Amino acid sequence: MVMSFRVSELQVLLGFAGRNKSGRKHELLAKALQLLKSGCSPAVQMKIKELYRRRFPRKILTPSDLSMLHIQAGQLPSATALTQGPVCHLPYDHSAAAVPAALLPPVPLLGPKHEPDVQHLSPPIHPVHPDVKMKRLPFYDVYDELIKPTTLASTNSQRFEEAHFTFALTPQQVQQILTSRDILPGAKCDYTIQVQLRFCLCETSCPQEDYFPPNLFVKVNGKLCPLPGYLPPTKNGAEPKRPSRPVNITPLARLSATVPNTIVVNWSSEFGRNYSLSVYLVKQLTSVTLLQKLRAKGIRNPDHSRALIKEKLTADPDSEIATTSLRVSLMCPLGKMRLIVPCRAITCTHLQCFDAALYLQMNEKKPTWTCPVCDKKAPYDNLIIDGLFMEILNSCTDCDEIQFMEDGSWCPMKPKKENQEVCQTSAFSGIEGTGAMVTNSFLDGKNSSEGKKKVEVIDLTLDSSSDEEEPPAKKQCPVSSVALP
């Protein structure tokens, strides 16, 4: 009831209780709620009910009214929508007059016996959508739900919207937060157990990712809450975007079991789009912890990768080029260092792995969860450690590249730097490789008499069966009598 009061009602109530009635709305609200928490007198309770009934006048339904309600329910598009919709929006639009009195639930005169029923009779302060589920974040374990996903409803009557929320911590939760301080090694003075604020679109079809409403401002206990900074615009004229992430509001929260916390949210309304707010008590995890959890999941059987190799190297009858071998690097594409924990997502089709420790460290700083090899989504839950690559890394310590054969076997690729009698360029580089043999005597020809002789060059592209792939005339003949455009 108190949550639905305007400034005038809050001032009347605080004045009646002999409390200071100066300050802004959220301060008055906090004082009024504190008044309730500290156990107010029956006179103050009656005053709250009186102010509430004056704020939302309703008549008690008689049996004849109830029968009328059933008739109207048949005529109206949705009686439940009328009873729930406007009532739910009361904290935002204050338009109780728009709701027919007969459609509102009865509020009988409450005596001491009816006290437990107050919650059931008063309308929900915020329309809660229990169907809205937030996507689980790998770096946070959820301990408790302090505010369930609650709709930030747009009234469409004004450009900027405002909504008020309160939550209280239990003595156990306060203790959990306070004892978690300074556990993070090398980090600044911080809590690993945090109060986390999250926003998302009000969608129930699937778990929602974090998504900030436009022009968002958040105040926690009267102090402006810092939000992630805007990203530089991708193209000229584009509006700068704020990366949507969970917000740690622990530094602004009152870590006390006796004083409630208030959150005031301001945002720009958009036609046909609603947002949802929720608050959780979470434990922040590190990349080291996630790596331990990934290792605990186990290593994928090497036969999985062998089957993938055989599938990739199976001769395709429609293809003119038969792939008989496959080269894979043992270097991590992220850190350009040798792999230690080779992993990739189960959804990836490539064999190339990246280092799990590096990948987790990068996502701890900036969570993108994108595969560095194929740029597809590679969320934490989809990561696997490749058993075949673990075997290769353990048995082959002196090379950075390997070659897989059609039967799933592999052999190390020797480094290019070695000066061999005969070098097959096709074995070293798929781009440079044409199957031609180049000898050291040819490479050293600049300093020998043989280097002065004319070297015959065979153009392998001339043997192509396709007419379209013939080289242009200017490549065959350096001097042309016809001026080409």
Short mmCIF file of C-alpha atoms in Angstrom, two decimals:
data_model
loop_
_atom_site.label_atom_id
_atom_site.label_comp_id
_atom_site.label_asym_id
_atom_site.label_seq_id
_atom_site.Cartn_x
_atom_site.Cartn_y
_atom_site.Cartn_z
CA MET A 1 0.00 0.00 0.00
CA VAL A 2 2.76 2.43 0.99
CA MET A 3 4.62 1.72 -2.26
CA SER A 4 1.68 3.08 -4.27
CA PHE A 5 1.53 6.41 -2.37
CA ARG A 6 2.37 9.70 -4.03
CA VAL A 7 4.55 12.36 -2.37
CA SER A 8 1.51 14.07 -0.77
CA GLU A 9 0.30 10.82 0.86
CA LEU A 10 3.81 9.96 2.06
CA GLN A 11 4.16 13.42 3.65
CA VAL A 12 0.77 13.09 5.37
CA LEU A 13 1.72 9.65 6.72
CA LEU A 14 5.17 10.71 7.98
CA GLY A 15 3.70 13.89 9.54
CA PHE A 16 1.02 11.79 11.26
CA ALA A 17 3.72 9.45 12.65
CA GLY A 18 5.80 12.42 13.84
CA ARG A 19 8.65 11.78 11.38
CA ASN A 20 10.58 14.19 9.17
CA LYS A 21 8.53 14.67 5.99
CA SER A 22 11.05 16.61 3.90
CA GLY A 23 12.98 15.13 0.97
CA ARG A 24 12.43 13.59 -2.44
CA LYS A 25 9.95 10.82 -3.17
CA HIS A 26 12.39 7.91 -2.88
CA GLU A 27 13.66 9.31 0.46
CA LEU A 28 10.10 9.69 1.78
CA LEU A 29 9.32 6.16 0.58
CA ALA A 30 12.35 4.76 2.39
CA LYS A 31 11.32 6.56 5.59
CA ALA A 32 7.75 5.23 5.32
CA LEU A 33 8.96 1.67 4.71
CA GLN A 34 11.38 2.01 7.63
CA LEU A 35 8.40 3.08 9.73
CA LEU A 36 6.65 -0.19 8.82
CA LYS A 37 9.75 -2.34 9.42
CA SER A 38 10.28 -0.90 12.90
CA GLY A 39 6.72 -1.95 13.81
CA CYS A 40 4.29 0.96 13.65
CA SER A 41 1.36 1.52 15.99
CA PRO A 42 -2.22 0.42 15.08
CA ALA A 43 -3.11 4.13 14.62
CA VAL A 44 -0.42 4.49 11.93
CA GLN A 45 -1.60 1.26 10.26
CA MET A 46 -5.16 2.60 10.16
CA LYS A 47 -3.85 5.87 8.70
CA ILE A 48 -2.08 3.92 5.90
CA LYS A 49 -5.32 2.05 5.08
CA GLU A 50 -7.30 5.29 5.18
CA LEU A 51 -4.87 7.04 2.80
CA TYR A 52 -4.85 4.01 0.54
CA ARG A 53 -8.65 3.85 0.33
CA ARG A 54 -8.76 7.60 -0.34
CA ARG A 55 -6.12 7.10 -3.06
CA PHE A 56 -7.97 4.17 -4.69
CA PRO A 57 -11.69 4.46 -3.77
CA ARG A 58 -13.47 1.14 -4.25
CA LYS A 59 -16.88 -0.12 -3.28
CA ILE A 60 -17.49 -3.52 -1.72
CA LEU A 61 -19.06 -5.89 -4.26
CA THR A 62 -22.52 -7.19 -3.45
CA PRO A 63 -23.89 -10.46 -4.98
CA SER A 64 -25.77 -8.38 -7.61
CA ASP A 65 -22.55 -6.58 -8.54
CA LEU A 66 -20.81 -9.94 -8.97
CA SER A 67 -23.50 -11.13 -11.39
CA MET A 68 -23.09 -7.86 -13.30
CA LEU A 69 -19.37 -8.48 -13.42
CA HIS A 70 -19.95 -11.85 -15.18
CA ILE A 71 -22.23 -10.18 -17.74
CA GLN A 72 -19.66 -7.47 -18.41
CA ALA A 73 -16.92 -10.09 -18.69
CA GLY A 74 -18.81 -11.58 -21.63
CA GLN A 75 -19.14 -8.20 -23.37
CA LEU A 76 -15.68 -6.80 -22.72
CA PRO A 77 -12.67 -7.98 -24.74
CA SER A 78 -10.94 -9.20 -21.62
CA ALA A 79 -12.20 -8.54 -18.13
CA THR A 80 -9.02 -9.95 -16.64
CA ALA A 81 -6.96 -7.59 -18.77
CA LEU A 82 -8.95 -4.67 -17.37
CA THR A 83 -8.64 -5.80 -13.79
CA GLN A 84 -4.97 -6.66 -14.02
CA GLY A 85 -3.59 -4.29 -16.67
CA PRO A 86 -4.38 -0.82 -15.27
CA VAL A 87 -3.97 -1.96 -11.65
CA CYS A 88 -0.51 -3.29 -12.45
CA HIS A 89 0.45 0.03 -13.99
CA LEU A 90 -0.59 2.08 -10.98
CA PRO A 91 2.98 2.90 -9.87
CA TYR A 92 3.58 4.42 -13.32
CA ASP A 93 0.42 6.14 -14.60
CA HIS A 94 -1.73 6.82 -11.49
CA SER A 95 -4.94 6.48 -13.54
CA ALA A 96 -7.16 4.56 -11.16
CA ALA A 97 -10.15 6.59 -12.31
CA ALA A 98 -10.02 4.85 -15.68
CA VAL A 99 -10.92 1.50 -14.08
CA PRO A 100 -14.64 0.84 -13.48
CA ALA A 101 -15.28 0.46 -9.76
CA ALA A 102 -17.24 -2.77 -10.28
CA LEU A 103 -14.27 -4.43 -11.93
CA LEU A 104 -11.90 -3.83 -9.04
CA PRO A 105 -11.50 -6.45 -6.30
CA PRO A 106 -13.31 -5.65 -3.05
CA VAL A 107 -11.46 -4.19 -0.06
CA PRO A 108 -13.62 -4.95 2.99
CA LEU A 109 -13.04 -3.07 6.23
CA LEU A 110 -9.97 -4.71 7.64
CA GLY A 111 -9.90 -5.60 11.29
CA PRO A 112 -7.12 -7.31 13.25
CA LYS A 113 -8.42 -10.76 12.15
CA HIS A 114 -8.06 -9.91 8.44
CA GLU A 115 -4.53 -8.57 8.75
CA PRO A 116 -2.82 -11.53 6.92
CA ASP A 117 -5.09 -10.96 3.87
CA VAL A 118 -3.75 -7.47 3.12
CA GLN A 119 -1.23 -8.84 0.62
CA HIS A 120 -3.88 -10.72 -1.35
CA LEU A 121 -6.25 -7.77 -1.56
CA SER A 122 -3.83 -5.04 -2.56
CA PRO A 123 -2.89 -5.01 -6.26
CA PRO A 124 0.61 -6.16 -7.23
CA ILE A 125 2.90 -3.15 -7.01
CA HIS A 126 4.84 -4.23 -10.13
CA PRO A 127 3.54 -6.64 -12.73
CA VAL A 128 5.86 -9.59 -12.19
CA HIS A 129 6.49 -11.88 -15.14
CA PRO A 130 7.73 -15.17 -13.70
CA ASP A 131 7.96 -16.56 -17.26
CA VAL A 132 10.80 -14.15 -18.11
CA LYS A 133 14.02 -16.09 -17.58
CA MET A 134 17.46 -14.50 -17.66
CA LYS A 135 20.26 -16.32 -19.48
CA ARG A 136 22.74 -17.91 -17.08
CA LEU A 137 26.10 -16.14 -16.95
CA PRO A 138 29.16 -18.44 -16.76
CA PHE A 139 31.12 -16.10 -14.47
CA TYR A 140 28.34 -15.87 -11.84
CA ASP A 141 26.64 -18.45 -9.62
CA VAL A 142 23.18 -17.26 -8.54
CA TYR A 143 22.61 -17.61 -4.78
CA ASP A 144 19.28 -15.80 -4.45
CA GLU A 145 16.62 -13.82 -6.32
CA LEU A 146 16.12 -10.46 -4.58
CA ILE A 147 13.68 -8.99 -7.16
CA LYS A 148 12.04 -11.38 -9.62
CA PRO A 149 11.97 -10.33 -13.31
CA THR A 150 9.55 -7.39 -13.21
CA THR A 151 8.14 -5.47 -16.16
CA LEU A 152 9.19 -1.88 -16.73
CA ALA A 153 5.85 -1.02 -18.30
CA SER A 154 5.55 1.90 -20.72
CA THR A 155 2.48 4.06 -20.25
CA ASN A 156 2.91 5.74 -23.69
CA SER A 157 1.66 8.94 -22.10
CA GLN A 158 5.13 10.39 -21.63
CA ARG A 159 8.52 10.12 -23.31
CA PHE A 160 10.49 9.30 -20.17
CA GLU A 161 9.36 6.67 -17.71
CA GLU A 162 10.20 6.13 -14.05
CA ALA A 163 9.79 3.07 -11.85
CA HIS A 164 10.59 2.46 -8.17
CA PHE A 165 11.73 -0.80 -6.59
CA THR A 166 12.78 -1.91 -3.12
CA PHE A 167 14.56 -4.99 -1.84
CA ALA A 168 15.84 -6.03 1.57
CA LEU A 169 18.72 -8.32 2.51
CA THR A 170 18.44 -10.98 5.20
CA PRO A 171 21.07 -11.11 7.99
CA GLN A 172 22.53 -14.27 6.35
CA GLN A 173 22.86 -12.52 2.96
CA VAL A 174 24.54 -9.49 4.56
CA GLN A 175 26.97 -11.82 6.33
CA GLN A 176 27.69 -13.67 3.06
CA ILE A 177 28.57 -10.41 1.28
CA LEU A 178 30.69 -8.99 4.11
CA THR A 179 32.76 -12.16 4.54
CA SER A 180 33.48 -12.39 0.79
CA ARG A 181 35.64 -9.25 0.75
CA ASP A 182 39.23 -9.29 -0.48
CA ILE A 183 39.09 -12.90 -1.66
CA LEU A 184 39.94 -12.03 -5.27
CA PRO A 185 43.75 -12.20 -5.60
CA GLY A 186 45.36 -9.14 -7.16
CA ALA A 187 42.02 -7.33 -7.47
CA LYS A 188 41.04 -4.09 -5.81
CA CYS A 189 39.04 -4.22 -2.59
CA ASP A 190 35.89 -5.94 -3.81
CA TYR A 191 33.23 -8.45 -2.83
CA THR A 192 33.02 -11.80 -4.62
CA ILE A 193 29.40 -12.16 -3.46
CA GLN A 194 27.52 -9.28 -5.05
CA VAL A 195 24.11 -7.70 -5.53
CA GLN A 196 23.60 -7.82 -9.30
CA LEU A 197 21.11 -5.75 -11.29
CA ARG A 198 20.05 -7.03 -14.73
CA PHE A 199 17.84 -5.68 -17.51
CA CYS A 200 16.42 -7.54 -20.51
CA LEU A 201 13.59 -7.40 -23.05
CA CYS A 202 10.26 -8.56 -21.67
CA GLU A 203 10.16 -11.76 -23.74
CA THR A 204 9.06 -15.18 -22.56
CA SER A 205 9.96 -17.28 -25.62
CA CYS A 206 13.50 -18.16 -24.44
CA PRO A 207 16.09 -17.19 -21.79
CA GLN A 208 16.94 -13.53 -22.30
CA GLU A 209 20.34 -11.89 -22.67
CA ASP A 210 21.12 -8.61 -20.91
CA TYR A 211 19.62 -5.65 -22.78
CA PHE A 212 19.50 -2.07 -21.51
CA PRO A 213 16.47 0.16 -22.16
CA PRO A 214 17.34 3.34 -24.14
CA ASN A 215 18.53 6.40 -22.19
CA LEU A 216 18.78 4.39 -18.98
CA PHE A 217 19.57 6.02 -15.64
CA VAL A 218 19.61 4.08 -12.38
CA LYS A 219 19.74 5.42 -8.85
CA VAL A 220 20.42 3.07 -5.96
CA ASN A 221 19.58 4.52 -2.54
CA GLY A 222 19.57 8.02 -4.07
CA LYS A 223 23.03 7.70 -5.69
CA LEU A 224 23.57 7.51 -9.45
CA CYS A 225 24.67 4.01 -10.45
CA PRO A 226 27.59 3.83 -12.93
CA LEU A 227 26.67 1.82 -16.05
CA PRO A 228 29.03 0.37 -18.72
CA GLY A 229 30.44 3.11 -20.97
CA TYR A 230 29.17 3.70 -24.50
CA LEU A 231 30.92 1.90 -27.36
CA PRO A 232 32.29 4.08 -30.18
CA PRO A 233 29.74 4.21 -33.05
CA THR A 234 30.41 1.66 -35.80
CA LYS A 235 29.35 3.96 -38.65
CA ASN A 236 28.80 7.66 -39.17
CA GLY A 237 25.52 8.90 -37.78
CA ALA A 238 24.88 5.72 -35.75
CA GLU A 239 23.75 6.23 -32.18
CA PRO A 240 26.42 5.13 -29.68
CA LYS A 241 25.42 1.89 -27.96
CA ARG A 242 25.98 0.81 -24.39
CA PRO A 243 27.17 -2.81 -24.05
CA SER A 244 24.44 -4.58 -22.08
CA ARG A 245 25.91 -6.34 -19.08
CA PRO A 246 24.87 -7.13 -15.52
CA VAL A 247 25.54 -4.22 -13.13
CA ASN A 248 27.21 -4.77 -9.76
CA ILE A 249 25.34 -2.49 -7.32
CA THR A 250 27.00 -3.83 -4.13
CA PRO A 251 29.04 -0.62 -3.55
CA LEU A 252 25.79 1.40 -3.46
CA ALA A 253 23.71 -1.12 -1.50
CA ARG A 254 22.98 -0.77 2.20
CA LEU A 255 24.58 -3.87 3.67
CA SER A 256 22.13 -4.01 6.53
CA ALA A 257 19.25 -6.32 7.34
CA THR A 258 17.17 -3.52 8.89
CA VAL A 259 17.23 -0.82 6.18
CA PRO A 260 15.64 -1.58 2.77
CA ASN A 261 17.37 -0.65 -0.51
CA THR A 262 15.60 1.47 -3.12
CA ILE A 263 16.17 1.48 -6.88
CA VAL A 264 14.80 4.24 -9.13
CA VAL A 265 14.93 3.53 -12.88
CA ASN A 266 14.46 6.13 -15.64
CA TRP A 267 14.31 5.20 -19.31
CA SER A 268 12.79 6.23 -22.66
CA SER A 269 9.57 4.47 -23.55
CA GLU A 270 9.29 2.71 -26.91
CA PHE A 271 6.01 1.81 -28.57
CA GLY A 272 5.30 -1.92 -28.38
CA ARG A 273 8.45 -2.77 -26.44
CA ASN A 274 8.70 -3.46 -22.72
CA TYR A 275 11.72 -4.24 -20.59
CA SER A 276 12.27 -6.31 -17.49
CA LEU A 277 14.35 -5.68 -14.36
CA SER A 278 15.65 -8.23 -11.87
CA VAL A 279 18.08 -8.27 -8.93
CA TYR A 280 20.11 -11.26 -7.76
CA LEU A 281 22.61 -12.22 -5.09
CA VAL A 282 25.47 -13.83 -7.00
CA LYS A 283 28.99 -15.16 -6.51
CA GLN A 284 31.57 -13.94 -9.02
CA LEU A 285 33.81 -16.66 -10.43
CA THR A 286 37.26 -16.31 -12.02
CA SER A 287 38.62 -17.78 -15.26
CA VAL A 288 40.74 -20.14 -13.12
CA THR A 289 37.59 -21.56 -11.50
CA LEU A 290 35.88 -21.98 -14.89
CA LEU A 291 38.95 -23.78 -16.26
CA GLN A 292 38.83 -26.19 -13.30
CA LYS A 293 35.12 -26.80 -13.98
CA LEU A 294 35.86 -27.39 -17.67
CA ARG A 295 38.60 -29.92 -16.81
CA ALA A 296 36.22 -31.60 -14.34
CA LYS A 297 33.72 -32.13 -17.19
CA GLY A 298 36.29 -34.49 -18.69
CA ILE A 299 38.20 -34.77 -21.96
CA ARG A 300 36.41 -35.74 -25.16
CA ASN A 301 37.37 -39.16 -26.51
CA PRO A 302 40.08 -38.91 -29.23
CA ASP A 303 37.93 -41.13 -31.50
CA HIS A 304 35.49 -38.21 -31.93
CA SER A 305 38.18 -36.11 -33.61
CA ARG A 306 39.47 -39.08 -35.65
CA ALA A 307 35.97 -39.62 -37.04
CA LEU A 308 35.81 -35.91 -37.92
CA ILE A 309 39.16 -36.15 -39.75
CA LYS A 310 38.04 -39.19 -41.76
CA GLU A 311 34.80 -37.41 -42.65
CA LYS A 312 36.70 -34.33 -43.86
CA LEU A 313 39.20 -36.38 -45.90
CA THR A 314 36.66 -38.71 -47.54
CA ALA A 315 37.02 -38.29 -51.30
CA ASP A 316 34.14 -36.30 -52.78
CA PRO A 317 33.24 -37.79 -56.21
CA ASP A 318 31.95 -34.39 -57.42
CA SER A 319 35.18 -32.58 -56.58
CA GLU A 320 38.08 -32.47 -59.04
CA ILE A 321 40.59 -32.03 -56.21
CA ALA A 322 40.97 -34.95 -53.80
CA THR A 323 42.05 -33.87 -50.31
CA THR A 324 44.34 -36.54 -48.94
CA SER A 325 45.78 -34.75 -45.94
CA LEU A 326 44.85 -31.99 -43.51
CA ARG A 327 47.22 -29.62 -41.77
CA VAL A 328 46.46 -28.21 -38.32
CA SER A 329 48.48 -25.83 -36.16
CA LEU A 330 49.38 -26.57 -32.54
CA MET A 331 49.59 -22.82 -31.86
CA CYS A 332 46.67 -20.98 -30.23
CA PRO A 333 45.12 -18.43 -32.64
CA LEU A 334 44.49 -16.12 -29.65
CA GLY A 335 47.93 -15.86 -28.02
CA LYS A 336 50.12 -17.23 -30.87
CA MET A 337 51.59 -19.62 -28.28
CA ARG A 338 51.63 -23.40 -28.13
CA LEU A 339 48.34 -24.90 -26.93
CA ILE A 340 48.20 -26.11 -23.33
CA VAL A 341 44.49 -26.98 -22.92
CA PRO A 342 43.19 -27.50 -26.50
CA CYS A 343 39.48 -26.85 -26.73
CA ARG A 344 36.71 -25.78 -29.11
CA ALA A 345 32.90 -25.65 -29.06
CA ILE A 346 30.93 -28.81 -29.86
CA THR A 347 29.07 -26.74 -32.47
CA CYS A 348 32.31 -25.91 -34.38
CA THR A 349 33.03 -28.00 -37.51
CA HIS A 350 36.77 -27.23 -37.70
CA LEU A 351 39.55 -29.29 -36.10
CA GLN A 352 41.70 -26.32 -35.11
CA CYS A 353 41.64 -25.77 -31.34
CA PHE A 354 42.28 -22.72 -29.17
CA ASP A 355 43.66 -22.57 -25.65
CA ALA A 356 40.93 -22.80 -23.02
CA ALA A 357 42.79 -20.74 -20.38
CA LEU A 358 43.41 -17.83 -22.76
CA TYR A 359 39.84 -17.96 -24.11
CA LEU A 360 38.36 -17.82 -20.59
CA GLN A 361 40.68 -14.96 -19.55
CA MET A 362 39.61 -12.91 -22.58
CA ASN A 363 35.90 -13.49 -21.86
CA GLU A 364 36.42 -12.61 -18.21
CA LYS A 365 37.56 -9.13 -19.34
CA LYS A 366 35.05 -8.75 -22.19
CA PRO A 367 32.42 -11.49 -22.53
CA THR A 368 31.83 -12.12 -26.24
CA TRP A 369 31.99 -15.97 -26.26
CA THR A 370 32.94 -16.05 -29.95
CA CYS A 371 35.16 -18.78 -31.46
CA PRO A 372 38.48 -17.20 -32.57
CA VAL A 373 38.72 -19.68 -35.47
CA CYS A 374 35.30 -19.51 -37.16
CA ASP A 375 33.72 -16.45 -35.43
CA LYS A 376 30.61 -18.44 -34.48
CA LYS A 377 29.16 -18.40 -30.97
CA ALA A 378 31.15 -20.62 -28.58
CA PRO A 379 29.45 -20.32 -25.16
CA TYR A 380 31.09 -21.80 -22.08
CA ASP A 381 28.61 -24.68 -21.76
CA ASN A 382 29.48 -25.84 -25.31
CA LEU A 383 33.26 -26.01 -24.77
CA ILE A 384 35.03 -29.39 -24.85
CA ILE A 385 38.67 -30.35 -24.32
CA ASP A 386 39.90 -32.35 -27.33
CA GLY A 387 41.45 -35.68 -26.27
CA LEU A 388 43.25 -36.27 -29.60
CA PHE A 389 45.03 -32.91 -29.42
CA MET A 390 45.98 -33.60 -25.79
CA GLU A 391 47.66 -36.84 -26.96
CA ILE A 392 49.44 -35.03 -29.81
CA LEU A 393 50.69 -32.19 -27.58
CA ASN A 394 52.04 -34.65 -25.02
CA SER A 395 53.84 -36.84 -27.58
CA CYS A 396 55.06 -34.13 -29.98
CA THR A 397 56.99 -31.37 -28.22
CA ASP A 398 59.28 -30.04 -30.97
CA CYS A 399 56.88 -29.04 -33.75
CA ASP A 400 54.15 -26.43 -34.15
CA GLU A 401 52.18 -28.05 -36.95
CA ILE A 402 50.88 -31.53 -37.75
CA GLN A 403 49.36 -33.28 -40.73
CA PHE A 404 46.39 -35.65 -40.52
CA MET A 405 46.03 -38.56 -42.98
CA GLU A 406 42.88 -40.15 -44.41
CA ASP A 407 42.93 -42.99 -41.86
CA GLY A 408 42.98 -40.55 -38.91
CA SER A 409 46.71 -40.96 -38.24
CA TRP A 410 49.00 -37.92 -38.00
CA CYS A 411 52.61 -36.93 -38.49
CA PRO A 412 54.57 -33.85 -37.38
CA MET A 413 55.46 -31.19 -39.95
CA LYS A 414 59.16 -30.25 -39.82
CA PRO A 415 59.91 -26.52 -39.51
CA LYS A 416 60.62 -24.60 -42.73
CA LYS A 417 63.90 -23.28 -41.39
CA GLU A 418 65.65 -26.66 -41.82
CA ASN A 419 67.88 -26.62 -44.91
CA GLN A 420 66.89 -29.78 -46.75
CA GLU A 421 68.32 -31.19 -49.99
CA VAL A 422 64.89 -31.20 -51.59
CA CYS A 423 62.03 -28.98 -50.36
CA GLN A 424 58.48 -29.68 -51.39
CA THR A 425 56.71 -26.37 -51.33
CA SER A 426 53.38 -28.13 -51.61
CA ALA A 427 53.99 -29.75 -48.25
CA PHE A 428 54.63 -26.44 -46.52
CA SER A 429 52.05 -24.07 -47.88
CA GLY A 430 48.69 -24.76 -49.47
CA ILE A 431 48.79 -21.37 -51.20
CA GLU A 432 52.33 -21.56 -52.56
CA GLY A 433 52.26 -25.33 -53.17
CA THR A 434 51.89 -26.41 -56.80
CA GLY A 435 53.65 -29.76 -56.63
CA ALA A 436 56.80 -28.38 -58.32
CA MET A 437 60.22 -29.55 -57.10
CA VAL A 438 62.78 -26.88 -56.27
CA THR A 439 66.42 -27.85 -55.59
CA ASN A 440 69.01 -26.03 -53.51
CA SER A 441 71.18 -25.57 -56.61
CA PHE A 442 68.35 -23.52 -58.15
CA LEU A 443 67.91 -21.46 -54.98
CA ASP A 444 71.67 -20.75 -54.85
CA GLY A 445 71.79 -20.07 -58.61
CA LYS A 446 72.39 -16.35 -58.16
CA ASN A 447 75.99 -17.01 -57.10
CA SER A 448 76.72 -19.81 -59.60
CA SER A 449 77.21 -19.92 -63.34
CA GLU A 450 74.09 -22.07 -63.63
CA GLY A 451 72.05 -19.10 -62.41
CA LYS A 452 72.82 -17.23 -65.61
CA LYS A 453 71.29 -19.95 -67.77
CA LYS A 454 67.71 -19.55 -68.93
CA VAL A 455 65.38 -21.45 -66.60
CA GLU A 456 62.35 -23.04 -68.18
CA VAL A 457 59.17 -22.34 -66.26
CA ILE A 458 56.21 -24.66 -66.67
CA ASP A 459 52.87 -22.95 -66.13
CA LEU A 460 50.66 -25.63 -64.57
CA THR A 461 47.51 -23.54 -65.01
CA LEU A 462 47.67 -24.07 -68.82
CA ASP A 463 46.76 -27.73 -68.32
CA SER A 464 43.44 -26.81 -66.74
CA SER A 465 40.41 -28.30 -68.48
CA SER A 466 38.37 -25.18 -67.82
CA ASP A 467 38.50 -22.50 -70.55
CA GLU A 468 37.59 -19.76 -68.10
CA GLU A 469 40.73 -20.28 -66.08
CA GLU A 470 43.16 -19.57 -68.95
CA PRO A 471 45.68 -16.91 -67.95
CA PRO A 472 45.24 -13.48 -69.56
CA ALA A 473 47.27 -12.64 -72.66
CA LYS A 474 49.37 -10.05 -70.87
CA LYS A 475 50.81 -12.74 -68.55
CA GLN A 476 51.99 -14.90 -71.47
CA CYS A 477 53.42 -12.04 -73.54
CA PRO A 478 55.16 -9.14 -71.76
CA VAL A 479 55.16 -6.96 -74.95
CA SER A 480 51.82 -6.40 -76.61
CA SER A 481 51.27 -4.62 -79.92
CA VAL A 482 47.60 -3.91 -79.13
CA ALA A 483 46.90 -1.27 -76.52
CA LEU A 484 44.62 -2.89 -73.96
CA PRO A 485 42.00 -0.66 -72.30
#
